[in-house]
Tab-separated table of C-alpha atoms (C1' of nucleotides) in Angstrom:
chain	number	residue	atom	x	y	z
A	1	MET	CA	30.112	-1.385	-30.188
A	2	THR	CA	26.401	-1.932	-29.924
A	3	SER	CA	24.195	-0.103	-27.484
A	4	THR	CA	25.058	-0.839	-23.901
A	5	ASN	CA	21.606	-0.306	-22.491
A	6	VAL	CA	19.811	-3.489	-23.274
A	7	SER	CA	17.017	-3.158	-20.745
A	8	ALA	CA	15.371	-0.029	-22.073
A	9	SER	CA	12.295	-0.885	-24.013
A	10	ASP	CA	13.104	-0.110	-27.590
A	11	GLU	CA	16.809	-0.523	-28.022
A	12	LEU	CA	17.784	-2.534	-31.012
A	13	GLY	CA	20.827	-4.503	-29.989
A	14	SER	CA	22.282	-7.332	-31.967
A	15	SER	CA	20.136	-10.143	-33.126
A	16	ALA	CA	21.683	-12.412	-30.496
A	17	GLN	CA	20.624	-9.921	-27.868
A	18	ARG	CA	17.099	-9.688	-29.177
A	19	GLU	CA	16.992	-13.470	-29.248
A	20	ARG	CA	18.167	-13.745	-25.633
A	21	ARG	CA	15.750	-11.083	-24.530
A	22	LYS	CA	12.893	-12.929	-26.141
A	23	ARG	CA	13.935	-16.225	-24.578
A	24	ILE	CA	14.035	-14.576	-21.176
A	25	LEU	CA	10.601	-13.029	-21.535
A	26	ASP	CA	9.215	-16.318	-22.809
A	27	ALA	CA	10.634	-18.168	-19.835
A	28	THR	CA	9.184	-15.537	-17.512
A	29	TYR	CA	5.847	-15.937	-19.172
A	30	GLU	CA	5.876	-19.722	-18.867
A	31	LEU	CA	6.919	-19.735	-15.236
A	32	ALA	CA	4.426	-17.046	-14.304
A	33	LYS	CA	1.683	-18.867	-16.136
A	34	SER	CA	2.236	-22.113	-14.305
A	35	GLY	CA	3.151	-20.926	-10.841
A	36	GLY	CA	2.490	-17.235	-10.403
A	37	PHE	CA	4.696	-14.585	-8.881
A	38	ASP	CA	6.555	-16.901	-6.536
A	39	ALA	CA	7.417	-19.321	-9.301
A	40	VAL	CA	9.178	-16.653	-11.296
A	41	GLN	CA	12.481	-17.203	-9.566
A	42	MET	CA	15.452	-15.552	-11.127
A	43	ARG	CA	17.532	-18.723	-11.087
A	44	ALA	CA	14.680	-20.640	-12.690
A	45	VAL	CA	14.143	-18.002	-15.371
A	46	ALA	CA	17.847	-17.994	-16.154
A	47	GLU	CA	17.939	-21.753	-16.430
A	48	GLN	CA	14.832	-22.022	-18.564
A	49	ALA	CA	16.024	-19.229	-20.849
A	50	ASP	CA	19.377	-20.968	-21.063
A	51	VAL	CA	21.189	-17.934	-19.791
A	52	ALA	CA	23.395	-17.308	-16.779
A	53	LEU	CA	22.004	-15.510	-13.776
A	54	GLY	CA	24.360	-12.601	-14.316
A	55	THR	CA	23.186	-12.286	-17.901
A	56	LEU	CA	19.578	-12.234	-16.805
A	57	TYR	CA	20.401	-9.367	-14.483
A	58	ARG	CA	22.195	-7.591	-17.275
A	59	TYR	CA	19.053	-7.616	-19.351
A	60	PHE	CA	16.602	-6.935	-16.538
A	61	PRO	CA	17.959	-5.277	-13.427
A	62	SER	CA	15.367	-6.813	-11.126
A	63	LYS	CA	12.579	-9.330	-10.958
A	64	ILE	CA	10.120	-6.462	-11.029
A	65	HIS	CA	11.569	-5.019	-14.224
A	66	LEU	CA	11.394	-8.441	-15.737
A	67	LEU	CA	7.771	-9.032	-14.870
A	68	VAL	CA	6.635	-5.549	-15.750
A	69	SER	CA	8.324	-5.873	-19.120
A	70	ALA	CA	6.456	-9.109	-19.678
A	71	LEU	CA	3.242	-7.349	-18.695
A	72	GLY	CA	4.009	-4.580	-21.147
A	73	ARG	CA	4.397	-7.071	-23.956
A	74	GLN	CA	1.062	-8.624	-23.037
A	75	PHE	CA	-0.754	-5.309	-22.959
A	76	ASP	CA	0.782	-4.185	-26.196
A	77	GLU	CA	-0.421	-7.285	-27.927
A	78	ALA	CA	-3.894	-6.889	-26.449
A	79	ALA	CA	-4.064	-3.250	-27.494
A	80	VAL	CA	-3.010	-4.119	-31.028
A	81	ARG	CA	-5.501	-6.953	-31.262
A	82	LEU	CA	-8.333	-4.719	-30.119
A	83	HIS	CA	-7.339	-1.763	-32.200
A	84	ASP	CA	-8.350	-3.130	-35.528
A	85	ARG	CA	-11.702	-4.342	-34.413
A	86	GLU	CA	-15.085	-2.787	-34.365
A	87	ILE	CA	-16.267	-2.730	-30.744
A	88	PRO	CA	-19.876	-3.870	-30.308
A	89	GLY	CA	-22.242	-1.848	-28.134
A	90	ASP	CA	-24.509	1.158	-28.586
A	91	THR	CA	-23.112	3.432	-25.917
A	92	PRO	CA	-19.590	4.207	-24.712
A	93	ALA	CA	-20.386	2.503	-21.419
A	94	GLU	CA	-21.468	-0.688	-23.155
A	95	ARG	CA	-18.444	-0.721	-25.407
A	96	VAL	CA	-16.019	-0.048	-22.573
A	97	LEU	CA	-17.601	-2.794	-20.532
A	98	TYR	CA	-17.318	-5.073	-23.516
A	99	VAL	CA	-13.560	-4.672	-23.804
A	100	LEU	CA	-13.055	-4.757	-20.054
A	101	LYS	CA	-14.939	-8.010	-19.833
A	102	ARG	CA	-12.998	-9.399	-22.716
A	103	MET	CA	-9.767	-8.529	-21.014
A	104	ALA	CA	-11.055	-9.878	-17.737
A	105	ARG	CA	-11.902	-13.182	-19.366
A	106	GLY	CA	-8.444	-13.382	-20.774
A	107	MET	CA	-6.873	-12.700	-17.437
A	108	GLN	CA	-9.124	-15.075	-15.558
A	109	GLY	CA	-8.086	-17.790	-17.965
A	110	ASP	CA	-4.541	-17.381	-16.708
A	111	PRO	CA	-4.927	-16.451	-13.081
A	112	LYS	CA	-1.378	-17.295	-12.089
A	113	LEU	CA	0.052	-15.230	-14.885
A	114	THR	CA	-2.227	-12.343	-14.049
A	115	GLU	CA	-1.270	-12.565	-10.404
A	116	ALA	CA	2.397	-12.437	-11.186
A	117	LEU	CA	2.167	-9.515	-13.556
A	118	THR	CA	-0.213	-7.498	-11.418
A	119	ARG	CA	1.867	-8.006	-8.300
A	120	ALA	CA	4.921	-6.822	-10.127
A	121	PHE	CA	3.094	-3.796	-11.457
A	122	MET	CA	1.926	-2.845	-7.996
A	123	PHE	CA	5.346	-3.244	-6.514
A	124	ALA	CA	7.256	-1.314	-9.105
A	125	ASP	CA	8.997	1.888	-8.155
A	126	SER	CA	10.159	4.840	-10.212
A	127	SER	CA	13.046	2.905	-11.717
A	128	VAL	CA	10.437	0.974	-13.668
A	129	ALA	CA	8.655	4.123	-14.811
A	130	ASN	CA	9.352	3.482	-18.493
A	131	GLU	CA	7.936	-0.001	-18.490
A	132	ILE	CA	4.953	1.131	-16.422
A	133	HIS	CA	4.268	3.937	-18.825
A	134	VAL	CA	3.947	1.461	-21.659
A	135	VAL	CA	1.279	-0.389	-19.740
A	136	GLY	CA	-0.583	2.763	-18.769
A	137	MET	CA	-0.653	4.026	-22.329
A	138	ALA	CA	-1.924	0.715	-23.631
A	139	MET	CA	-4.690	0.715	-21.049
A	140	THR	CA	-5.729	4.292	-21.814
A	141	SER	CA	-5.630	3.572	-25.507
A	142	ILE	CA	-7.794	0.505	-25.128
A	143	VAL	CA	-10.437	2.371	-23.160
A	144	THR	CA	-10.572	5.480	-25.334
A	145	HIS	CA	-10.728	3.286	-28.407
A	146	ALA	CA	-13.718	1.495	-26.934
A	147	MET	CA	-15.405	4.746	-25.935
A	148	HIS	CA	-15.206	5.900	-29.495
A	149	GLY	CA	-16.609	2.688	-30.785
A	150	GLY	CA	-13.878	1.107	-32.782
A	151	VAL	CA	-11.976	1.871	-35.927
A	152	PRO	CA	-12.940	5.562	-36.336
A	153	ALA	CA	-10.265	8.229	-36.227
A	154	GLU	CA	-8.225	8.575	-33.063
A	155	ASP	CA	-7.843	12.327	-33.294
A	156	ALA	CA	-11.352	12.811	-31.959
A	157	VAL	CA	-10.113	11.838	-28.503
A	158	THR	CA	-10.518	14.775	-26.134
A	159	ASP	CA	-8.736	15.539	-22.900
A	160	GLU	CA	-11.852	14.603	-21.025
A	161	ASP	CA	-11.914	11.244	-22.773
A	162	ILE	CA	-8.410	10.608	-21.600
A	163	ALA	CA	-9.270	11.673	-18.066
A	164	ILE	CA	-12.215	9.305	-18.099
A	165	ALA	CA	-10.097	6.505	-19.473
A	166	ARG	CA	-7.551	7.049	-16.751
A	167	VAL	CA	-10.150	6.947	-14.018
A	168	ILE	CA	-11.582	3.757	-15.434
A	169	GLY	CA	-8.089	2.353	-15.654
A	170	ASP	CA	-7.544	3.183	-12.005
A	171	VAL	CA	-10.696	1.438	-10.914
A	172	TRP	CA	-9.827	-1.510	-13.108
A	173	LEU	CA	-6.415	-1.728	-11.518
A	174	SER	CA	-7.775	-1.633	-7.988
A	175	ALA	CA	-10.363	-4.226	-8.856
A	176	LEU	CA	-7.719	-6.364	-10.482
A	177	VAL	CA	-5.556	-6.215	-7.395
A	178	ALA	CA	-8.481	-7.171	-5.218
A	179	TRP	CA	-9.234	-10.116	-7.464
A	180	VAL	CA	-5.645	-11.229	-7.875
A	181	THR	CA	-5.038	-11.166	-4.149
A	182	GLY	CA	-8.144	-13.210	-3.514
A	183	ARG	CA	-10.019	-10.458	-1.753
A	184	SER	CA	-12.888	-10.475	-4.221
A	185	THR	CA	-14.303	-12.990	-6.659
A	186	ALA	CA	-14.419	-12.643	-10.429
A	187	ALA	CA	-18.145	-11.968	-10.248
A	188	GLU	CA	-17.734	-9.253	-7.645
A	189	THR	CA	-15.002	-7.685	-9.705
A	190	ALA	CA	-17.162	-7.685	-12.820
A	191	SER	CA	-20.115	-6.219	-10.961
A	192	HIS	CA	-17.956	-3.549	-9.405
A	193	MET	CA	-16.550	-2.578	-12.790
A	194	GLU	CA	-20.026	-2.388	-14.210
A	195	THR	CA	-21.157	-0.057	-11.458
A	196	ALA	CA	-18.091	2.091	-11.850
A	197	VAL	CA	-18.300	2.406	-15.605
A	198	HIS	CA	-21.961	3.363	-15.493
A	199	LEU	CA	-21.177	5.881	-12.813
A	200	ILE	CA	-18.421	7.468	-14.824
A	201	LEU	CA	-19.859	7.133	-18.309
A	202	ARG	CA	-23.431	8.230	-17.864
A	203	ASP	CA	-25.068	8.200	-21.239
B	1	MET	CA	-6.413	-19.561	29.172
B	2	THR	CA	-6.817	-16.409	27.188
B	3	SER	CA	-7.618	-16.283	23.532
B	4	THR	CA	-4.949	-17.838	21.400
B	5	ASN	CA	-5.486	-15.725	18.345
B	6	VAL	CA	-3.604	-12.571	19.039
B	7	SER	CA	-3.311	-11.338	15.519
B	8	ALA	CA	-6.978	-10.908	14.711
B	9	SER	CA	-7.970	-7.330	14.953
B	10	ASP	CA	-10.219	-7.059	17.960
B	11	GLU	CA	-9.211	-9.774	20.345
B	12	LEU	CA	-8.751	-8.607	23.870
B	13	GLY	CA	-5.848	-10.623	25.194
B	14	SER	CA	-4.073	-9.912	28.434
B	15	SER	CA	-2.777	-6.488	29.180
B	16	ALA	CA	0.754	-7.715	28.556
B	17	GLN	CA	-0.317	-8.856	25.119
B	18	ARG	CA	-1.972	-5.562	24.333
B	19	GLU	CA	1.129	-3.817	25.525
B	20	ARG	CA	3.406	-5.935	23.329
B	21	ARG	CA	1.152	-5.510	20.359
B	22	LYS	CA	1.227	-1.780	20.776
B	23	ARG	CA	5.000	-1.732	21.143
B	24	ILE	CA	5.323	-3.736	17.948
B	25	LEU	CA	3.016	-1.469	15.979
B	26	ASP	CA	4.797	1.582	17.370
B	27	ALA	CA	8.155	0.196	16.316
B	28	THR	CA	6.764	-0.580	12.876
B	29	TYR	CA	5.453	2.940	12.627
B	30	GLU	CA	8.759	4.495	13.621
B	31	LEU	CA	10.822	2.384	11.267
B	32	ALA	CA	8.427	2.921	8.378
B	33	LYS	CA	8.360	6.633	9.043
B	34	SER	CA	12.121	6.993	8.926
B	35	GLY	CA	13.049	4.495	6.243
B	36	GLY	CA	9.995	3.246	4.378
B	37	PHE	CA	9.120	-0.299	3.420
B	38	ASP	CA	12.665	-1.581	3.248
B	39	ALA	CA	13.533	-0.261	6.679
B	40	VAL	CA	10.751	-2.241	8.289
B	41	GLN	CA	12.867	-5.325	8.750
B	42	MET	CA	11.450	-7.970	10.978
B	43	ARG	CA	14.628	-8.279	13.035
B	44	ALA	CA	14.731	-4.514	13.472
B	45	VAL	CA	11.073	-4.328	14.475
B	46	ALA	CA	11.595	-7.114	16.992
B	47	GLU	CA	14.614	-5.426	18.468
B	48	GLN	CA	13.028	-2.006	18.672
B	49	ALA	CA	9.874	-3.449	20.197
B	50	ASP	CA	12.041	-5.377	22.651
B	51	VAL	CA	10.594	-8.670	21.578
B	52	ALA	CA	12.072	-11.835	20.126
B	53	LEU	CA	11.708	-12.515	16.425
B	54	GLY	CA	9.568	-15.554	17.101
B	55	THR	CA	7.238	-13.477	19.243
B	56	LEU	CA	6.871	-10.895	16.537
B	57	TYR	CA	5.825	-13.657	14.168
B	58	ARG	CA	3.364	-14.949	16.734
B	59	TYR	CA	1.630	-11.602	16.766
B	60	PHE	CA	1.869	-10.899	13.071
B	61	PRO	CA	2.370	-13.832	10.754
B	62	SER	CA	4.160	-11.795	8.088
B	63	LYS	CA	5.646	-8.418	7.354
B	64	ILE	CA	2.607	-7.658	5.239
B	65	HIS	CA	0.189	-8.411	8.068
B	66	LEU	CA	2.258	-6.210	10.293
B	67	LEU	CA	2.271	-3.240	7.937
B	68	VAL	CA	-1.357	-3.560	6.944
B	69	SER	CA	-2.314	-3.668	10.611
B	70	ALA	CA	-0.344	-0.499	11.142
B	71	LEU	CA	-2.140	1.049	8.200
B	72	GLY	CA	-5.459	-0.018	9.668
B	73	ARG	CA	-4.644	1.735	12.926
B	74	GLN	CA	-3.739	4.875	11.012
B	75	PHE	CA	-6.939	4.865	8.984
B	76	ASP	CA	-9.078	4.135	12.005
B	77	GLU	CA	-7.639	7.110	13.791
B	78	ALA	CA	-8.145	9.316	10.756
B	79	ALA	CA	-11.735	8.164	10.349
B	80	VAL	CA	-12.464	8.853	14.010
B	81	ARG	CA	-10.882	12.300	13.858
B	82	LEU	CA	-12.898	13.220	10.796
B	83	HIS	CA	-16.105	11.742	12.040
B	84	ASP	CA	-16.857	14.328	14.653
B	85	ARG	CA	-16.167	17.265	12.418
B	86	GLU	CA	-18.300	19.322	10.170
B	87	ILE	CA	-16.865	19.022	6.658
B	88	PRO	CA	-16.617	22.370	4.865
B	89	GLY	CA	-17.833	22.683	1.288
B	90	ASP	CA	-21.131	23.328	-0.442
B	91	THR	CA	-21.329	20.228	-2.614
B	92	PRO	CA	-20.466	16.566	-2.076
B	93	ALA	CA	-17.620	16.911	-4.569
B	94	GLU	CA	-16.138	19.838	-2.693
B	95	ARG	CA	-16.438	18.104	0.642
B	96	VAL	CA	-14.958	14.854	-0.621
B	97	LEU	CA	-12.073	16.741	-2.175
B	98	TYR	CA	-11.590	18.554	1.111
B	99	VAL	CA	-11.096	15.359	3.081
B	100	LEU	CA	-9.037	13.720	0.361
B	101	LYS	CA	-6.731	16.693	0.267
B	102	ARG	CA	-6.489	16.682	4.029
B	103	MET	CA	-5.514	13.039	3.969
B	104	ALA	CA	-3.114	13.621	1.113
B	105	ARG	CA	-1.411	16.383	3.056
B	106	GLY	CA	-1.020	14.060	5.992
B	107	MET	CA	0.460	11.344	3.828
B	108	GLN	CA	2.769	13.659	1.944
B	109	GLY	CA	4.088	14.829	5.259
B	110	ASP	CA	5.291	11.290	5.909
B	111	PRO	CA	6.222	9.943	2.505
B	112	LYS	CA	8.298	7.048	3.763
B	113	LEU	CA	5.548	5.904	6.061
B	114	THR	CA	3.006	6.200	3.299
B	115	GLU	CA	5.209	4.277	0.945
B	116	ALA	CA	5.618	1.439	3.389
B	117	LEU	CA	1.952	1.137	4.191
B	118	THR	CA	0.754	1.467	0.622
B	119	ARG	CA	3.224	-1.108	-0.640
B	120	ALA	CA	2.096	-3.538	1.987
B	121	PHE	CA	-1.537	-2.938	1.134
B	122	MET	CA	-0.886	-3.584	-2.526
B	123	PHE	CA	1.008	-6.744	-1.831
B	124	ALA	CA	-1.415	-8.297	0.588
B	125	ASP	CA	-3.137	-11.517	-0.344
B	126	SER	CA	-6.310	-13.134	0.918
B	127	SER	CA	-4.732	-14.138	4.228
B	128	VAL	CA	-4.737	-10.455	5.092
B	129	ALA	CA	-8.378	-10.016	4.124
B	130	ASN	CA	-9.464	-9.089	7.647
B	131	GLU	CA	-6.938	-6.337	8.050
B	132	ILE	CA	-7.612	-5.085	4.531
B	133	HIS	CA	-11.298	-4.959	5.250
B	134	VAL	CA	-10.669	-2.646	8.170
B	135	VAL	CA	-8.864	-0.239	5.872
B	136	GLY	CA	-11.497	-0.444	3.159
B	137	MET	CA	-14.314	0.233	5.609
B	138	ALA	CA	-12.500	3.208	7.065
B	139	MET	CA	-11.933	4.620	3.590
B	140	THR	CA	-15.550	4.139	2.549
B	141	SER	CA	-16.743	5.620	5.798
B	142	ILE	CA	-14.552	8.675	5.375
B	143	VAL	CA	-15.809	9.338	1.864
B	144	THR	CA	-19.509	8.765	2.528
B	145	HIS	CA	-19.262	10.909	5.623
B	146	ALA	CA	-17.822	13.706	3.516
B	147	MET	CA	-20.444	13.275	0.817
B	148	HIS	CA	-23.126	13.764	3.410
B	149	GLY	CA	-21.499	16.836	4.758
B	150	GLY	CA	-20.420	15.948	8.235
B	151	VAL	CA	-22.133	15.137	11.491
B	152	PRO	CA	-25.656	14.332	10.163
B	153	ALA	CA	-27.073	10.863	10.546
B	154	GLU	CA	-25.241	7.998	8.898
B	155	ASP	CA	-28.359	6.032	8.088
B	156	ALA	CA	-29.025	8.225	5.080
B	157	VAL	CA	-26.188	6.500	3.239
B	158	THR	CA	-27.550	4.698	0.194
B	159	ASP	CA	-26.108	1.796	-1.750
B	160	GLU	CA	-25.206	4.180	-4.518
B	161	ASP	CA	-23.326	6.340	-2.063
B	162	ILE	CA	-21.301	3.345	-1.049
B	163	ALA	CA	-20.646	2.398	-4.659
B	164	ILE	CA	-19.472	5.922	-5.340
B	165	ALA	CA	-17.286	5.903	-2.282
B	166	ARG	CA	-15.729	2.647	-3.372
B	167	VAL	CA	-14.946	3.934	-6.829
B	168	ILE	CA	-13.390	7.048	-5.374
B	169	GLY	CA	-11.435	4.866	-2.998
B	170	ASP	CA	-10.159	2.837	-5.937
B	171	VAL	CA	-9.007	5.886	-7.827
B	172	TRP	CA	-7.424	7.228	-4.672
B	173	LEU	CA	-5.548	3.997	-4.183
B	174	SER	CA	-4.250	3.896	-7.736
B	175	ALA	CA	-3.195	7.521	-7.509
B	176	LEU	CA	-1.537	6.835	-4.197
B	177	VAL	CA	0.423	3.957	-5.671
B	178	ALA	CA	1.535	6.098	-8.575
B	179	TRP	CA	2.681	8.800	-6.183
B	180	VAL	CA	4.323	6.451	-3.725
B	181	THR	CA	6.264	4.703	-6.438
B	182	GLY	CA	7.458	8.005	-7.825
B	183	ARG	CA	5.552	7.741	-11.064
B	184	SER	CA	3.589	10.935	-10.476
B	185	THR	CA	4.123	14.052	-8.420
B	186	ALA	CA	1.951	15.234	-5.555
B	187	ALA	CA	0.504	17.956	-7.752
B	188	GLU	CA	-0.374	15.521	-10.520
B	189	THR	CA	-1.972	13.228	-7.997
B	190	ALA	CA	-4.060	16.054	-6.569
B	191	SER	CA	-5.136	17.195	-9.997
B	192	HIS	CA	-6.020	13.678	-11.050
B	193	MET	CA	-8.135	13.186	-7.928
B	194	GLU	CA	-9.904	16.454	-8.570
B	195	THR	CA	-10.761	15.399	-12.113
B	196	ALA	CA	-11.952	12.024	-10.964
B	197	VAL	CA	-14.120	13.290	-8.144
B	198	HIS	CA	-15.809	15.835	-10.376
B	199	LEU	CA	-16.357	13.156	-12.956
B	200	ILE	CA	-17.958	10.815	-10.468
B	201	LEU	CA	-19.781	13.314	-8.302
B	202	ARG	CA	-21.387	15.610	-10.810
B	203	ASP	CA	-23.458	18.146	-8.899
C	1	DG	C1'	2.559	-22.658	46.587
C	2	DA	C1'	2.978	-26.586	42.961
C	3	DC	C1'	2.116	-27.934	38.600
C	4	DA	C1'	0.899	-27.751	33.559
C	5	DA	C1'	0.219	-25.071	29.595
C	6	DA	C1'	1.257	-21.358	27.008
C	7	DA	C1'	4.201	-17.739	25.677
C	8	DC	C1'	8.743	-15.808	25.211
C	9	DT	C1'	13.824	-15.668	24.177
C	10	DG	C1'	17.950	-16.294	21.592
C	11	DG	C1'	19.724	-18.037	17.862
C	12	DA	C1'	20.489	-21.262	14.044
C	13	DA	C1'	19.083	-22.311	9.520
C	14	DC	C1'	16.768	-22.115	4.929
C	15	DG	C1'	15.064	-19.909	0.492
C	16	DT	C1'	15.259	-16.487	-2.817
C	17	DG	C1'	16.531	-11.789	-4.728
C	18	DT	C1'	20.685	-9.602	-5.603
C	19	DT	C1'	25.715	-8.703	-6.127
C	20	DG	C1'	30.456	-9.678	-7.242
C	21	DC	C1'	34.114	-12.288	-9.177
C	22	DT	C1'	36.958	-15.155	-12.481
C	23	DG	C1'	37.864	-17.403	-16.458
C	24	DA	C1'	35.819	-18.688	-21.123
C	25	DT	C1'	33.504	-17.054	-25.318
C	26	DT	C1'	32.081	-13.966	-28.756
C	27	DA	C1'	31.947	-9.872	-31.512
C	28	DT	C1'	34.431	-5.828	-33.433
C	29	DG	C1'	38.061	-2.980	-35.530
C	30	DC	C1'	42.344	-3.208	-37.967
D	1	DG	C1'	43.420	-13.434	-39.096
D	2	DC	C1'	44.306	-11.340	-34.851
D	3	DA	C1'	44.120	-8.219	-30.756
D	4	DT	C1'	41.052	-6.571	-27.701
D	5	DA	C1'	36.976	-5.280	-25.553
D	6	DA	C1'	32.490	-6.661	-24.463
D	7	DT	C1'	29.716	-10.278	-23.046
D	8	DC	C1'	28.683	-14.477	-20.948
D	9	DA	C1'	28.707	-18.795	-17.782
D	10	DG	C1'	29.321	-20.590	-13.469
D	11	DC	C1'	29.511	-19.987	-8.873
D	12	DA	C1'	30.150	-18.082	-4.256
D	13	DA	C1'	28.384	-14.913	-1.058
D	14	DC	C1'	25.243	-11.642	1.187
D	15	DA	C1'	20.607	-9.749	2.927
D	16	DC	C1'	16.282	-10.296	4.688
D	17	DG	C1'	11.755	-12.810	5.250
D	18	DT	C1'	10.542	-16.843	7.359
D	19	DT	C1'	10.730	-21.235	9.996
D	20	DC	C1'	12.217	-24.044	13.642
D	21	DC	C1'	14.026	-25.500	18.007
D	22	DA	C1'	15.709	-25.908	23.016
D	23	DG	C1'	15.508	-23.781	27.041
D	24	DT	C1'	13.368	-20.265	30.160
D	25	DT	C1'	9.739	-17.400	31.957
D	26	DT	C1'	5.000	-16.188	32.602
D	27	DT	C1'	0.257	-17.338	33.258
D	28	DG	C1'	-3.678	-19.838	34.785
D	29	DT	C1'	-5.528	-23.624	37.808
D	30	DC	C1'	-6.053	-26.260	41.760
DNA sequence: GACAAAACTGGAACGTGTTGCTGATTATGC
DNA sequence: GCATAATCAGCAACACGTTCCAGTTTTGTC
């Protein structure tokens, strides 16, 4: 008997299970990318992933879990991509703004996808805590990495650095929500982030 | 003919309309208070407000509008209550933390209500921009008022003050979401806010 | 007070997230 | 290779947000 809990983040499962899981997340990604939160309909995901509705629910117990898992995959990939790079900029503030803007550009290139994932993140409750934690850690890691200027050792990260990264992550999240929900433009969001980062990371 | 737009925030309307609107918001408040977001069901609100479902939708075009309007009323009242008071504390950081903690106590006393209102706020899109703006202004006003220490003139509020207030509001919102969704405890939330405020408002 | 316009009621109906069920299929242990 | 348990497909059904409609009541105007 293989593991019964397929939805937890790092279970192994059989190769068929991994394959199905990937197909489901890919379908979620495609649907979210083209139509946003509303287009990620469980029946549509199931169909596109070539999986029955019941199976979809076996792998992801709710639409929110599904979307947040997809978001986690995205963030993980982004964190990995950024982790091996030298971050340009002379001060922590500049470097943090650099990565934030990079991420913002990426998200603005796929507004529907971003909307879907952000909405899900905001709507998640404690049953999604694991998946959320993945996202939070990736965000914190991205920001602290940028503060420290790139490849150098990670063990120099202090508690205060983490606190700062969390605060910046919070502001970023609020700004993202405002942008995603059409309450502020991309330019306003960028300007707001700039203000916030300079406020928090005074050089 | 009276104004046709009943749902905008400051229309007058007939006294019967005001009365209905109040009954609806009261019903929303009661249901949210006892059962949270899920308990605020449109049919239930309509019934408790003694109004037909169609009428409810005439006043508030969606559940989100309804809840965000209720949140706006809450924040307005809080802002008014705080506005005539002297805020204790020797530094801006202390005073801001004082009001934030006061608000947090109020919200923790009604967790279901807070959950409902916060969820709605996070889920709102641009069609709710007006109602959202009311909440944002109230929040900013509360924080800048605290920074300036209470009753003294409001015209001393600078652009930087407002930027600071907005950033604090963002962090507050993210922390609130984390608490509401059960991802962090009240104590963690309080501690996180304390860190953030001291980081932003260095004396 | 009569009439027209607007608002309200009661309820049906639709879409989508979610659940439950039944029979087919697949993987596992012997 | 087979028995058996787990998994899956297909589908019906339910809940709640939302829309729509026909008939009634209220409101505003002359």
